[in-house]
């Protein structure tokens, strides 16, 4: 069985130190003789940080937009290309500072990539002084920084050398309050124990089981349908689905038609699929009750047989 590519997602607000951490990760992986690729996203038309990537490292760039919105489809295609064009051990995604980490994770769990990638975790690199002074920022910027902390699997409080002991204690309290149980570090120059970033996720599980282990903050889970289901029955179940589900993406079949199904912020969408695709859905959320989800979807399949 083909080994999946380890994926590390680097999130964090603009100028927080993501590229500094990326450079360290590339050195670390080279020392381990691992083949590593990088995908970088810039909001502008010109890449600023791509020059730091060594020439022997496969690189894809997404420019002039954010991978969590206008470039989301391109992200999936570029990830696919990196996997198919290279024999990779590791793939590092450096998202733009305006990206929501869940949207980046969503792209990595595309049905096209499910058998290719294994997400080790979301690493949020936070500009500590900026976070402490966040009240001077816009509401949108503050909310994005909060989301980047809340959904991290590892928090890097960066640029802490000049902070007072009281300010450092505040950072620790914020980490524990906003993302309970998640490891964090107070550091400078994004210096961390790099091996820890590759041990956030464990062994992959079989069908109908979580893709990631309980160590990851955001959980992912896969369900495979045995055949077509009734749309009304499925959407009735969807209306009662727990609010802890952030995203659902995959393929579902109604009668003789397969659809690419996506669910976000409580709204489902369908797009006709011309090719025969595996009928499976990927769920992304927090505190997912896999047993309850599986029971509900099996009930959908059971009830669909009689309609």
PDB file of N, CA and C in Angstrom, residues 150-232:
ATOM      1  N   UNK A 150      -7.758  28.923  18.026  1.00  0.00           N
ATOM      2  CA  UNK A 150      -8.780  27.946  18.441  1.00  0.00           C
ATOM      3  C   UNK A 150      -8.638  26.611  17.727  1.00  0.00           C
ATOM      4  N   UNK A 151      -8.257  26.655  16.437  1.00  0.00           N
ATOM      5  CA  UNK A 151      -8.231  25.426  15.641  1.00  0.00           C
ATOM      6  C   UNK A 151      -6.825  24.851  15.462  1.00  0.00           C
ATOM      7  N   UNK A 152      -5.871  25.373  16.195  1.00  0.00           N
ATOM      8  CA  UNK A 152      -4.495  24.875  16.063  1.00  0.00           C
ATOM      9  C   UNK A 152      -4.322  23.545  16.788  1.00  0.00           C
ATOM     10  N   UNK A 153      -3.404  22.738  16.266  1.00  0.00           N
ATOM     11  CA  UNK A 153      -2.964  21.527  16.968  1.00  0.00           C
ATOM     12  C   UNK A 153      -1.664  21.790  17.719  1.00  0.00           C
ATOM     13  N   UNK A 154      -1.025  22.922  17.417  1.00  0.00           N
ATOM     14  CA  UNK A 154       0.188  23.354  18.121  1.00  0.00           C
ATOM     15  C   UNK A 154       0.276  24.860  17.945  1.00  0.00           C
ATOM     16  N   UNK A 155       0.428  25.587  19.059  1.00  0.00           N
ATOM     17  CA  UNK A 155       0.475  27.048  19.021  1.00  0.00           C
ATOM     18  C   UNK A 155       1.899  27.514  19.279  1.00  0.00           C
ATOM     19  N   UNK A 156       2.425  28.305  18.363  1.00  0.00           N
ATOM     20  CA  UNK A 156       3.754  28.885  18.521  1.00  0.00           C
ATOM     21  C   UNK A 156       3.584  30.378  18.826  1.00  0.00           C
ATOM     22  N   UNK A 157       3.737  30.748  20.101  1.00  0.00           N
ATOM     23  CA  UNK A 157       3.730  32.167  20.457  1.00  0.00           C
ATOM     24  C   UNK A 157       5.106  32.717  20.116  1.00  0.00           C
ATOM     25  N   UNK A 158       5.192  33.481  19.047  1.00  0.00           N
ATOM     26  CA  UNK A 158       6.474  33.952  18.538  1.00  0.00           C
ATOM     27  C   UNK A 158       6.748  35.393  18.976  1.00  0.00           C
ATOM     28  N   UNK A 159       8.024  35.783  18.941  1.00  0.00           N
ATOM     29  CA  UNK A 159       8.463  37.151  19.274  1.00  0.00           C
ATOM     30  C   UNK A 159       8.167  37.501  20.742  1.00  0.00           C
ATOM     31  N   UNK A 160       8.506  36.595  21.640  1.00  0.00           N
ATOM     32  CA  UNK A 160       8.163  36.796  23.054  1.00  0.00           C
ATOM     33  C   UNK A 160       9.319  37.328  23.898  1.00  0.00           C
ATOM     34  N   UNK A 161      10.515  37.469  23.309  1.00  0.00           N
ATOM     35  CA  UNK A 161      11.703  37.829  24.083  1.00  0.00           C
ATOM     36  C   UNK A 161      11.540  39.154  24.834  1.00  0.00           C
ATOM     37  N   UNK A 162      10.878  40.127  24.223  1.00  0.00           N
ATOM     38  CA  UNK A 162      10.769  41.451  24.834  1.00  0.00           C
ATOM     39  C   UNK A 162       9.567  41.597  25.761  1.00  0.00           C
ATOM     40  N   UNK A 163       8.802  40.532  25.939  1.00  0.00           N
ATOM     41  CA  UNK A 163       7.594  40.618  26.761  1.00  0.00           C
ATOM     42  C   UNK A 163       7.915  40.478  28.242  1.00  0.00           C
ATOM     43  N   UNK A 164       7.093  41.078  29.059  1.00  0.00           N
ATOM     44  CA  UNK A 164       7.250  40.979  30.509  1.00  0.00           C
ATOM     45  C   UNK A 164       6.746  39.626  30.999  1.00  0.00           C
ATOM     46  N   UNK A 165       7.150  39.214  32.210  1.00  0.00           N
ATOM     47  CA  UNK A 165       6.625  37.957  32.762  1.00  0.00           C
ATOM     48  C   UNK A 165       5.104  37.946  32.820  1.00  0.00           C
ATOM     49  N   UNK A 166       4.497  39.092  33.125  1.00  0.00           N
ATOM     50  CA  UNK A 166       3.040  39.163  33.201  1.00  0.00           C
ATOM     51  C   UNK A 166       2.408  38.942  31.823  1.00  0.00           C
ATOM     52  N   UNK A 167       3.041  39.503  30.782  1.00  0.00           N
ATOM     53  CA  UNK A 167       2.519  39.316  29.431  1.00  0.00           C
ATOM     54  C   UNK A 167       2.652  37.864  28.981  1.00  0.00           C
ATOM     55  N   UNK A 168       3.752  37.229  29.343  1.00  0.00           N
ATOM     56  CA  UNK A 168       3.936  35.824  29.000  1.00  0.00           C
ATOM     57  C   UNK A 168       2.910  34.944  29.713  1.00  0.00           C
ATOM     58  N   UNK A 169       2.626  35.280  30.952  1.00  0.00           N
ATOM     59  CA  UNK A 169       1.595  34.537  31.685  1.00  0.00           C
ATOM     60  C   UNK A 169       0.234  34.706  31.019  1.00  0.00           C
ATOM     61  N   UNK A 170      -0.015  35.897  30.479  1.00  0.00           N
ATOM     62  CA  UNK A 170      -1.279  36.136  29.784  1.00  0.00           C
ATOM     63  C   UNK A 170      -1.389  35.266  28.529  1.00  0.00           C
ATOM     64  N   UNK A 171      -0.284  35.124  27.817  1.00  0.00           N
ATOM     65  CA  UNK A 171      -0.288  34.259  26.638  1.00  0.00           C
ATOM     66  C   UNK A 171      -0.611  32.815  27.019  1.00  0.00           C
ATOM     67  N   UNK A 172      -0.036  32.357  28.097  1.00  0.00           N
ATOM     68  CA  UNK A 172      -0.300  30.988  28.551  1.00  0.00           C
ATOM     69  C   UNK A 172      -1.765  30.818  28.942  1.00  0.00           C
ATOM     70  N   UNK A 173      -2.305  31.818  29.628  1.00  0.00           N
ATOM     71  CA  UNK A 173      -3.720  31.746  30.006  1.00  0.00           C
ATOM     72  C   UNK A 173      -4.611  31.746  28.765  1.00  0.00           C
ATOM     73  N   UNK A 174      -4.260  32.564  27.781  1.00  0.00           N
ATOM     74  CA  UNK A 174      -5.063  32.623  26.557  1.00  0.00           C
ATOM     75  C   UNK A 174      -5.027  31.294  25.810  1.00  0.00           C
ATOM     76  N   UNK A 175      -3.849  30.681  25.741  1.00  0.00           N
ATOM     77  CA  UNK A 175      -3.747  29.390  25.056  1.00  0.00           C
ATOM     78  C   UNK A 175      -4.617  28.339  25.737  1.00  0.00           C
ATOM     79  N   UNK A 176      -4.562  28.293  27.052  1.00  0.00           N
ATOM     80  CA  UNK A 176      -5.334  27.303  27.804  1.00  0.00           C
ATOM     81  C   UNK A 176      -6.826  27.585  27.740  1.00  0.00           C
ATOM     82  N   UNK A 177      -7.178  28.866  27.690  1.00  0.00           N
ATOM     83  CA  UNK A 177      -8.597  29.244  27.655  1.00  0.00           C
ATOM     84  C   UNK A 177      -9.208  29.010  26.279  1.00  0.00           C
ATOM     85  N   UNK A 178      -8.486  29.348  25.230  1.00  0.00           N
ATOM     86  CA  UNK A 178      -9.036  29.299  23.883  1.00  0.00           C
ATOM     87  C   UNK A 178      -8.880  27.939  23.208  1.00  0.00           C
ATOM     88  N   UNK A 179      -7.898  27.154  23.640  1.00  0.00           N
ATOM     89  CA  UNK A 179      -7.644  25.867  22.991  1.00  0.00           C
ATOM     90  C   UNK A 179      -7.115  24.890  24.039  1.00  0.00           C
ATOM     91  N   UNK A 180      -7.994  24.527  24.929  1.00  0.00           N
ATOM     92  CA  UNK A 180      -7.640  23.708  26.088  1.00  0.00           C
ATOM     93  C   UNK A 180      -6.978  22.399  25.683  1.00  0.00           C
ATOM     94  N   UNK A 181      -5.857  22.093  26.327  1.00  0.00           N
ATOM     95  CA  UNK A 181      -5.176  20.824  26.110  1.00  0.00           C
ATOM     96  C   UNK A 181      -4.238  20.802  24.923  1.00  0.00           C
ATOM     97  N   UNK A 182      -4.205  21.877  24.140  1.00  0.00           N
ATOM     98  CA  UNK A 182      -3.334  21.918  22.961  1.00  0.00           C
ATOM     99  C   UNK A 182      -1.939  22.406  23.349  1.00  0.00           C
ATOM    100  N   UNK A 183      -0.880  21.725  22.906  1.00  0.00           N
ATOM    101  CA  UNK A 183       0.483  22.158  23.258  1.00  0.00           C
ATOM    102  C   UNK A 183       0.814  23.521  22.667  1.00  0.00           C
ATOM    103  N   UNK A 184       1.621  24.284  23.389  1.00  0.00           N
ATOM    104  CA  UNK A 184       2.046  25.605  22.920  1.00  0.00           C
ATOM    105  C   UNK A 184       3.462  25.869  23.408  1.00  0.00           C
ATOM    106  N   UNK A 185       4.095  26.871  22.802  1.00  0.00           N
ATOM    107  CA  UNK A 185       5.445  27.243  23.207  1.00  0.00           C
ATOM    108  C   UNK A 185       5.592  28.752  23.079  1.00  0.00           C
ATOM    109  N   UNK A 186       6.323  29.361  23.996  1.00  0.00           N
ATOM    110  CA  UNK A 186       6.696  30.769  23.915  1.00  0.00           C
ATOM    111  C   UNK A 186       8.135  30.820  23.421  1.00  0.00           C
ATOM    112  N   UNK A 187       8.361  31.501  22.307  1.00  0.00           N
ATOM    113  CA  UNK A 187       9.669  31.411  21.673  1.00  0.00           C
ATOM    114  C   UNK A 187       9.975  32.663  20.857  1.00  0.00           C
ATOM    115  N   UNK A 188      11.144  32.641  20.203  1.00  0.00           N
ATOM    116  CA  UNK A 188      11.544  33.689  19.264  1.00  0.00           C
ATOM    117  C   UNK A 188      12.085  33.028  18.006  1.00  0.00           C
ATOM    118  N   UNK A 189      12.005  33.738  16.891  1.00  0.00           N
ATOM    119  CA  UNK A 189      12.457  33.225  15.596  1.00  0.00           C
ATOM    120  C   UNK A 189      11.805  31.883  15.266  1.00  0.00           C
ATOM    121  N   UNK A 190      10.582  31.691  15.775  1.00  0.00           N
ATOM    122  CA  UNK A 190       9.805  30.466  15.505  1.00  0.00           C
ATOM    123  C   UNK A 190      10.594  29.200  15.823  1.00  0.00           C
ATOM    124  N   UNK A 191      11.425  29.269  16.853  1.00  0.00           N
ATOM    125  CA  UNK A 191      12.256  28.125  17.234  1.00  0.00           C
ATOM    126  C   UNK A 191      11.434  27.137  18.063  1.00  0.00           C
ATOM    127  N   UNK A 192      11.258  25.933  17.533  1.00  0.00           N
ATOM    128  CA  UNK A 192      10.492  24.892  18.228  1.00  0.00           C
ATOM    129  C   UNK A 192      11.201  23.556  18.067  1.00  0.00           C
ATOM    130  N   UNK A 193      10.790  22.580  18.862  1.00  0.00           N
ATOM    131  CA  UNK A 193      11.287  21.210  18.701  1.00  0.00           C
ATOM    132  C   UNK A 193      10.551  20.608  17.509  1.00  0.00           C
ATOM    133  N   UNK A 194      11.187  20.582  16.363  1.00  0.00           N
ATOM    134  CA  UNK A 194      10.506  20.269  15.111  1.00  0.00           C
ATOM    135  C   UNK A 194       9.924  18.868  15.078  1.00  0.00           C
ATOM    136  N   UNK A 195      10.546  17.939  15.763  1.00  0.00           N
ATOM    137  CA  UNK A 195      10.028  16.565  15.750  1.00  0.00           C
ATOM    138  C   UNK A 195       8.611  16.495  16.300  1.00  0.00           C
ATOM    139  N   UNK A 196       8.267  17.411  17.201  1.00  0.00           N
ATOM    140  CA  UNK A 196       6.921  17.406  17.786  1.00  0.00           C
ATOM    141  C   UNK A 196       5.853  17.712  16.746  1.00  0.00           C
ATOM    142  N   UNK A 197       6.215  18.479  15.736  1.00  0.00           N
ATOM    143  CA  UNK A 197       5.234  18.872  14.733  1.00  0.00           C
ATOM    144  C   UNK A 197       4.859  17.713  13.820  1.00  0.00           C
ATOM    145  N   UNK A 198       5.679  16.671  13.812  1.00  0.00           N
ATOM    146  CA  UNK A 198       5.389  15.500  12.989  1.00  0.00           C
ATOM    147  C   UNK A 198       4.748  14.375  13.796  1.00  0.00           C
ATOM    148  N   UNK A 199       4.544  14.583  15.081  1.00  0.00           N
ATOM    149  CA  UNK A 199       3.990  13.523  15.932  1.00  0.00           C
ATOM    150  C   UNK A 199       2.610  13.882  16.451  1.00  0.00           C
ATOM    151  N   UNK A 200       1.964  14.896  15.847  1.00  0.00           N
ATOM    152  CA  UNK A 200       0.639  15.298  16.298  1.00  0.00           C
ATOM    153  C   UNK A 200      -0.415  14.302  15.852  1.00  0.00           C
ATOM    154  N   UNK A 201      -0.216  13.686  14.698  1.00  0.00           N
ATOM    155  CA  UNK A 201      -1.151  12.699  14.180  1.00  0.00           C
ATOM    156  C   UNK A 201      -0.525  11.324  14.225  1.00  0.00           C
ATOM    157  N   UNK A 202      -1.367  10.304  14.408  1.00  0.00           N
ATOM    158  CA  UNK A 202      -0.849   8.943  14.535  1.00  0.00           C
ATOM    159  C   UNK A 202      -1.229   8.073  13.360  1.00  0.00           C
ATOM    160  N   UNK A 203      -1.247   6.784  13.606  1.00  0.00           N
ATOM    161  CA  UNK A 203      -1.509   5.805  12.555  1.00  0.00           C
ATOM    162  C   UNK A 203      -2.888   6.006  11.941  1.00  0.00           C
ATOM    163  N   UNK A 204      -2.958   5.864  10.636  1.00  0.00           N
ATOM    164  CA  UNK A 204      -4.230   6.012   9.944  1.00  0.00           C
ATOM    165  C   UNK A 204      -5.147   4.845  10.281  1.00  0.00           C
ATOM    166  N   UNK A 205      -6.454   5.122  10.282  1.00  0.00           N
ATOM    167  CA  UNK A 205      -7.438   4.103  10.625  1.00  0.00           C
ATOM    168  C   UNK A 205      -8.196   3.661   9.381  1.00  0.00           C
ATOM    169  N   UNK A 206      -8.970   2.604   9.536  1.00  0.00           N
ATOM    170  CA  UNK A 206      -9.685   2.023   8.416  1.00  0.00           C
ATOM    171  C   UNK A 206     -10.973   2.792   8.117  1.00  0.00           C
ATOM    172  N   UNK A 207     -11.730   2.293   7.146  1.00  0.00           N
ATOM    173  CA  UNK A 207     -12.974   2.944   6.725  1.00  0.00           C
ATOM    174  C   UNK A 207     -13.922   3.098   7.900  1.00  0.00           C
ATOM    175  N   UNK A 208     -14.697   4.150   7.901  1.00  0.00           N
ATOM    176  CA  UNK A 208     -15.657   4.478   8.955  1.00  0.00           C
ATOM    177  C   UNK A 208     -14.990   4.813  10.278  1.00  0.00           C
ATOM    178  N   UNK A 209     -13.710   5.157  10.248  1.00  0.00           N
ATOM    179  CA  UNK A 209     -12.994   5.537  11.459  1.00  0.00           C
ATOM    180  C   UNK A 209     -12.338   6.897  11.253  1.00  0.00           C
ATOM    181  N   UNK A 210     -11.978   7.595  12.338  1.00  0.00           N
ATOM    182  CA  UNK A 210     -11.336   8.901  12.179  1.00  0.00           C
ATOM    183  C   UNK A 210     -10.039   8.789  11.392  1.00  0.00           C
ATOM    184  N   UNK A 211      -9.784   9.756  10.516  1.00  0.00           N
ATOM    185  CA  UNK A 211      -8.523   9.788   9.798  1.00  0.00           C
ATOM    186  C   UNK A 211      -7.407  10.186  10.754  1.00  0.00           C
ATOM    187  N   UNK A 212      -7.695  11.122  11.636  1.00  0.00           N
ATOM    188  CA  UNK A 212      -6.686  11.605  12.567  1.00  0.00           C
ATOM    189  C   UNK A 212      -6.949  11.071  13.964  1.00  0.00           C
ATOM    190  N   UNK A 213      -5.939  11.087  14.798  1.00  0.00           N
ATOM    191  CA  UNK A 213      -6.087  10.584  16.143  1.00  0.00           C
ATOM    192  C   UNK A 213      -6.689  11.634  17.044  1.00  0.00           C
ATOM    193  N   UNK A 214      -6.963  11.247  18.282  1.00  0.00           N
ATOM    194  CA  UNK A 214      -7.596  12.165  19.221  1.00  0.00           C
ATOM    195  C   UNK A 214      -6.695  13.336  19.583  1.00  0.00           C
ATOM    196  N   UNK A 215      -5.416  13.256  19.220  1.00  0.00           N
ATOM    197  CA  UNK A 215      -4.515  14.357  19.541  1.00  0.00           C
ATOM    198  C   UNK A 215      -4.813  15.601  18.720  1.00  0.00           C
ATOM    199  N   UNK A 216      -5.434  15.418  17.561  1.00  0.00           N
ATOM    200  CA  UNK A 216      -5.721  16.566  16.723  1.00  0.00           C
ATOM    201  C   UNK A 216      -6.959  17.292  17.226  1.00  0.00           C
ATOM    202  N   UNK A 217      -6.898  18.618  17.215  1.00  0.00           N
ATOM    203  CA  UNK A 217      -8.007  19.435  17.701  1.00  0.00           C
ATOM    204  C   UNK A 217      -9.235  19.258  16.830  1.00  0.00           C
ATOM    205  N   UNK A 218      -9.050  19.393  15.530  1.00  0.00           N
ATOM    206  CA  UNK A 218     -10.151  19.220  14.589  1.00  0.00           C
ATOM    207  C   UNK A 218     -10.153  17.780  14.107  1.00  0.00           C
ATOM    208  N   UNK A 219     -11.288  17.114  14.211  1.00  0.00           N
ATOM    209  CA  UNK A 219     -11.378  15.708  13.844  1.00  0.00           C
ATOM    210  C   UNK A 219     -11.899  15.552  12.414  1.00  0.00           C
ATOM    211  N   UNK A 220     -11.477  14.492  11.771  1.00  0.00           N
ATOM    212  CA  UNK A 220     -11.986  14.153  10.451  1.00  0.00           C
ATOM    213  C   UNK A 220     -12.449  12.711  10.462  1.00  0.00           C
ATOM    214  N   UNK A 221     -13.476  12.420   9.694  1.00  0.00           N
ATOM    215  CA  UNK A 221     -14.086  11.091   9.702  1.00  0.00           C
ATOM    216  C   UNK A 221     -14.663  10.806   8.327  1.00  0.00           C
ATOM    217  N   UNK A 222     -14.604   9.560   7.903  1.00  0.00           N
ATOM    218  CA  UNK A 222     -15.051   9.180   6.559  1.00  0.00           C
ATOM    219  C   UNK A 222     -16.195   8.178   6.651  1.00  0.00           C
ATOM    220  N   UNK A 223     -17.197   8.386   5.807  1.00  0.00           N
ATOM    221  CA  UNK A 223     -18.269   7.390   5.675  1.00  0.00           C
ATOM    222  C   UNK A 223     -18.417   7.023   4.206  1.00  0.00           C
ATOM    223  N   UNK A 224     -18.499   5.723   3.924  1.00  0.00           N
ATOM    224  CA  UNK A 224     -18.666   5.236   2.558  1.00  0.00           C
ATOM    225  C   UNK A 224     -20.047   4.621   2.397  1.00  0.00           C
ATOM    226  N   UNK A 225     -20.791   5.097   1.403  1.00  0.00           N
ATOM    227  CA  UNK A 225     -22.118   4.560   1.108  1.00  0.00           C
ATOM    228  C   UNK A 225     -21.997   3.292   0.272  1.00  0.00           C
ATOM    229  N   UNK A 226     -22.942   2.393   0.455  1.00  0.00           N
ATOM    230  CA  UNK A 226     -22.963   1.153  -0.317  1.00  0.00           C
ATOM    231  C   UNK A 226     -23.619   1.339  -1.682  1.00  0.00           C
ATOM    232  N   UNK A 227     -24.362   2.439  -1.860  1.00  0.00           N
ATOM    233  CA  UNK A 227     -25.051   2.686  -3.118  1.00  0.00           C
ATOM    234  C   UNK A 227     -25.796   4.002  -3.044  1.00  0.00           C
ATOM    235  N   UNK A 228     -26.743   4.226  -3.951  1.00  0.00           N
ATOM    236  CA  UNK A 228     -27.495   5.478  -3.953  1.00  0.00           C
ATOM    237  C   UNK A 228     -28.404   5.582  -2.735  1.00  0.00           C
ATOM    238  N   UNK A 229     -28.712   6.832  -2.361  1.00  0.00           N
ATOM    239  CA  UNK A 229     -29.630   7.075  -1.249  1.00  0.00           C
ATOM    240  C   UNK A 229     -30.712   8.039  -1.716  1.00  0.00           C
ATOM    241  N   UNK A 230     -31.752   8.136  -0.917  1.00  0.00           N
ATOM    242  CA  UNK A 230     -32.846   9.051  -1.211  1.00  0.00           C
ATOM    243  C   UNK A 230     -32.477  10.452  -0.732  1.00  0.00           C
ATOM    244  N   UNK A 231     -32.602  11.436  -1.628  1.00  0.00           N
ATOM    245  CA  UNK A 231     -32.181  12.795  -1.297  1.00  0.00           C
ATOM    246  C   UNK A 231     -32.949  13.364  -0.117  1.00  0.00           C
ATOM    247  N   UNK A 232     -34.244  13.157  -0.082  1.00  0.00           N
ATOM    248  CA  UNK A 232     -35.059  13.710   1.007  1.00  0.00           C
ATOM    249  C   UNK A 232     -34.667  13.097   2.346  1.00  0.00           C
TER     250      UNK A 232
END
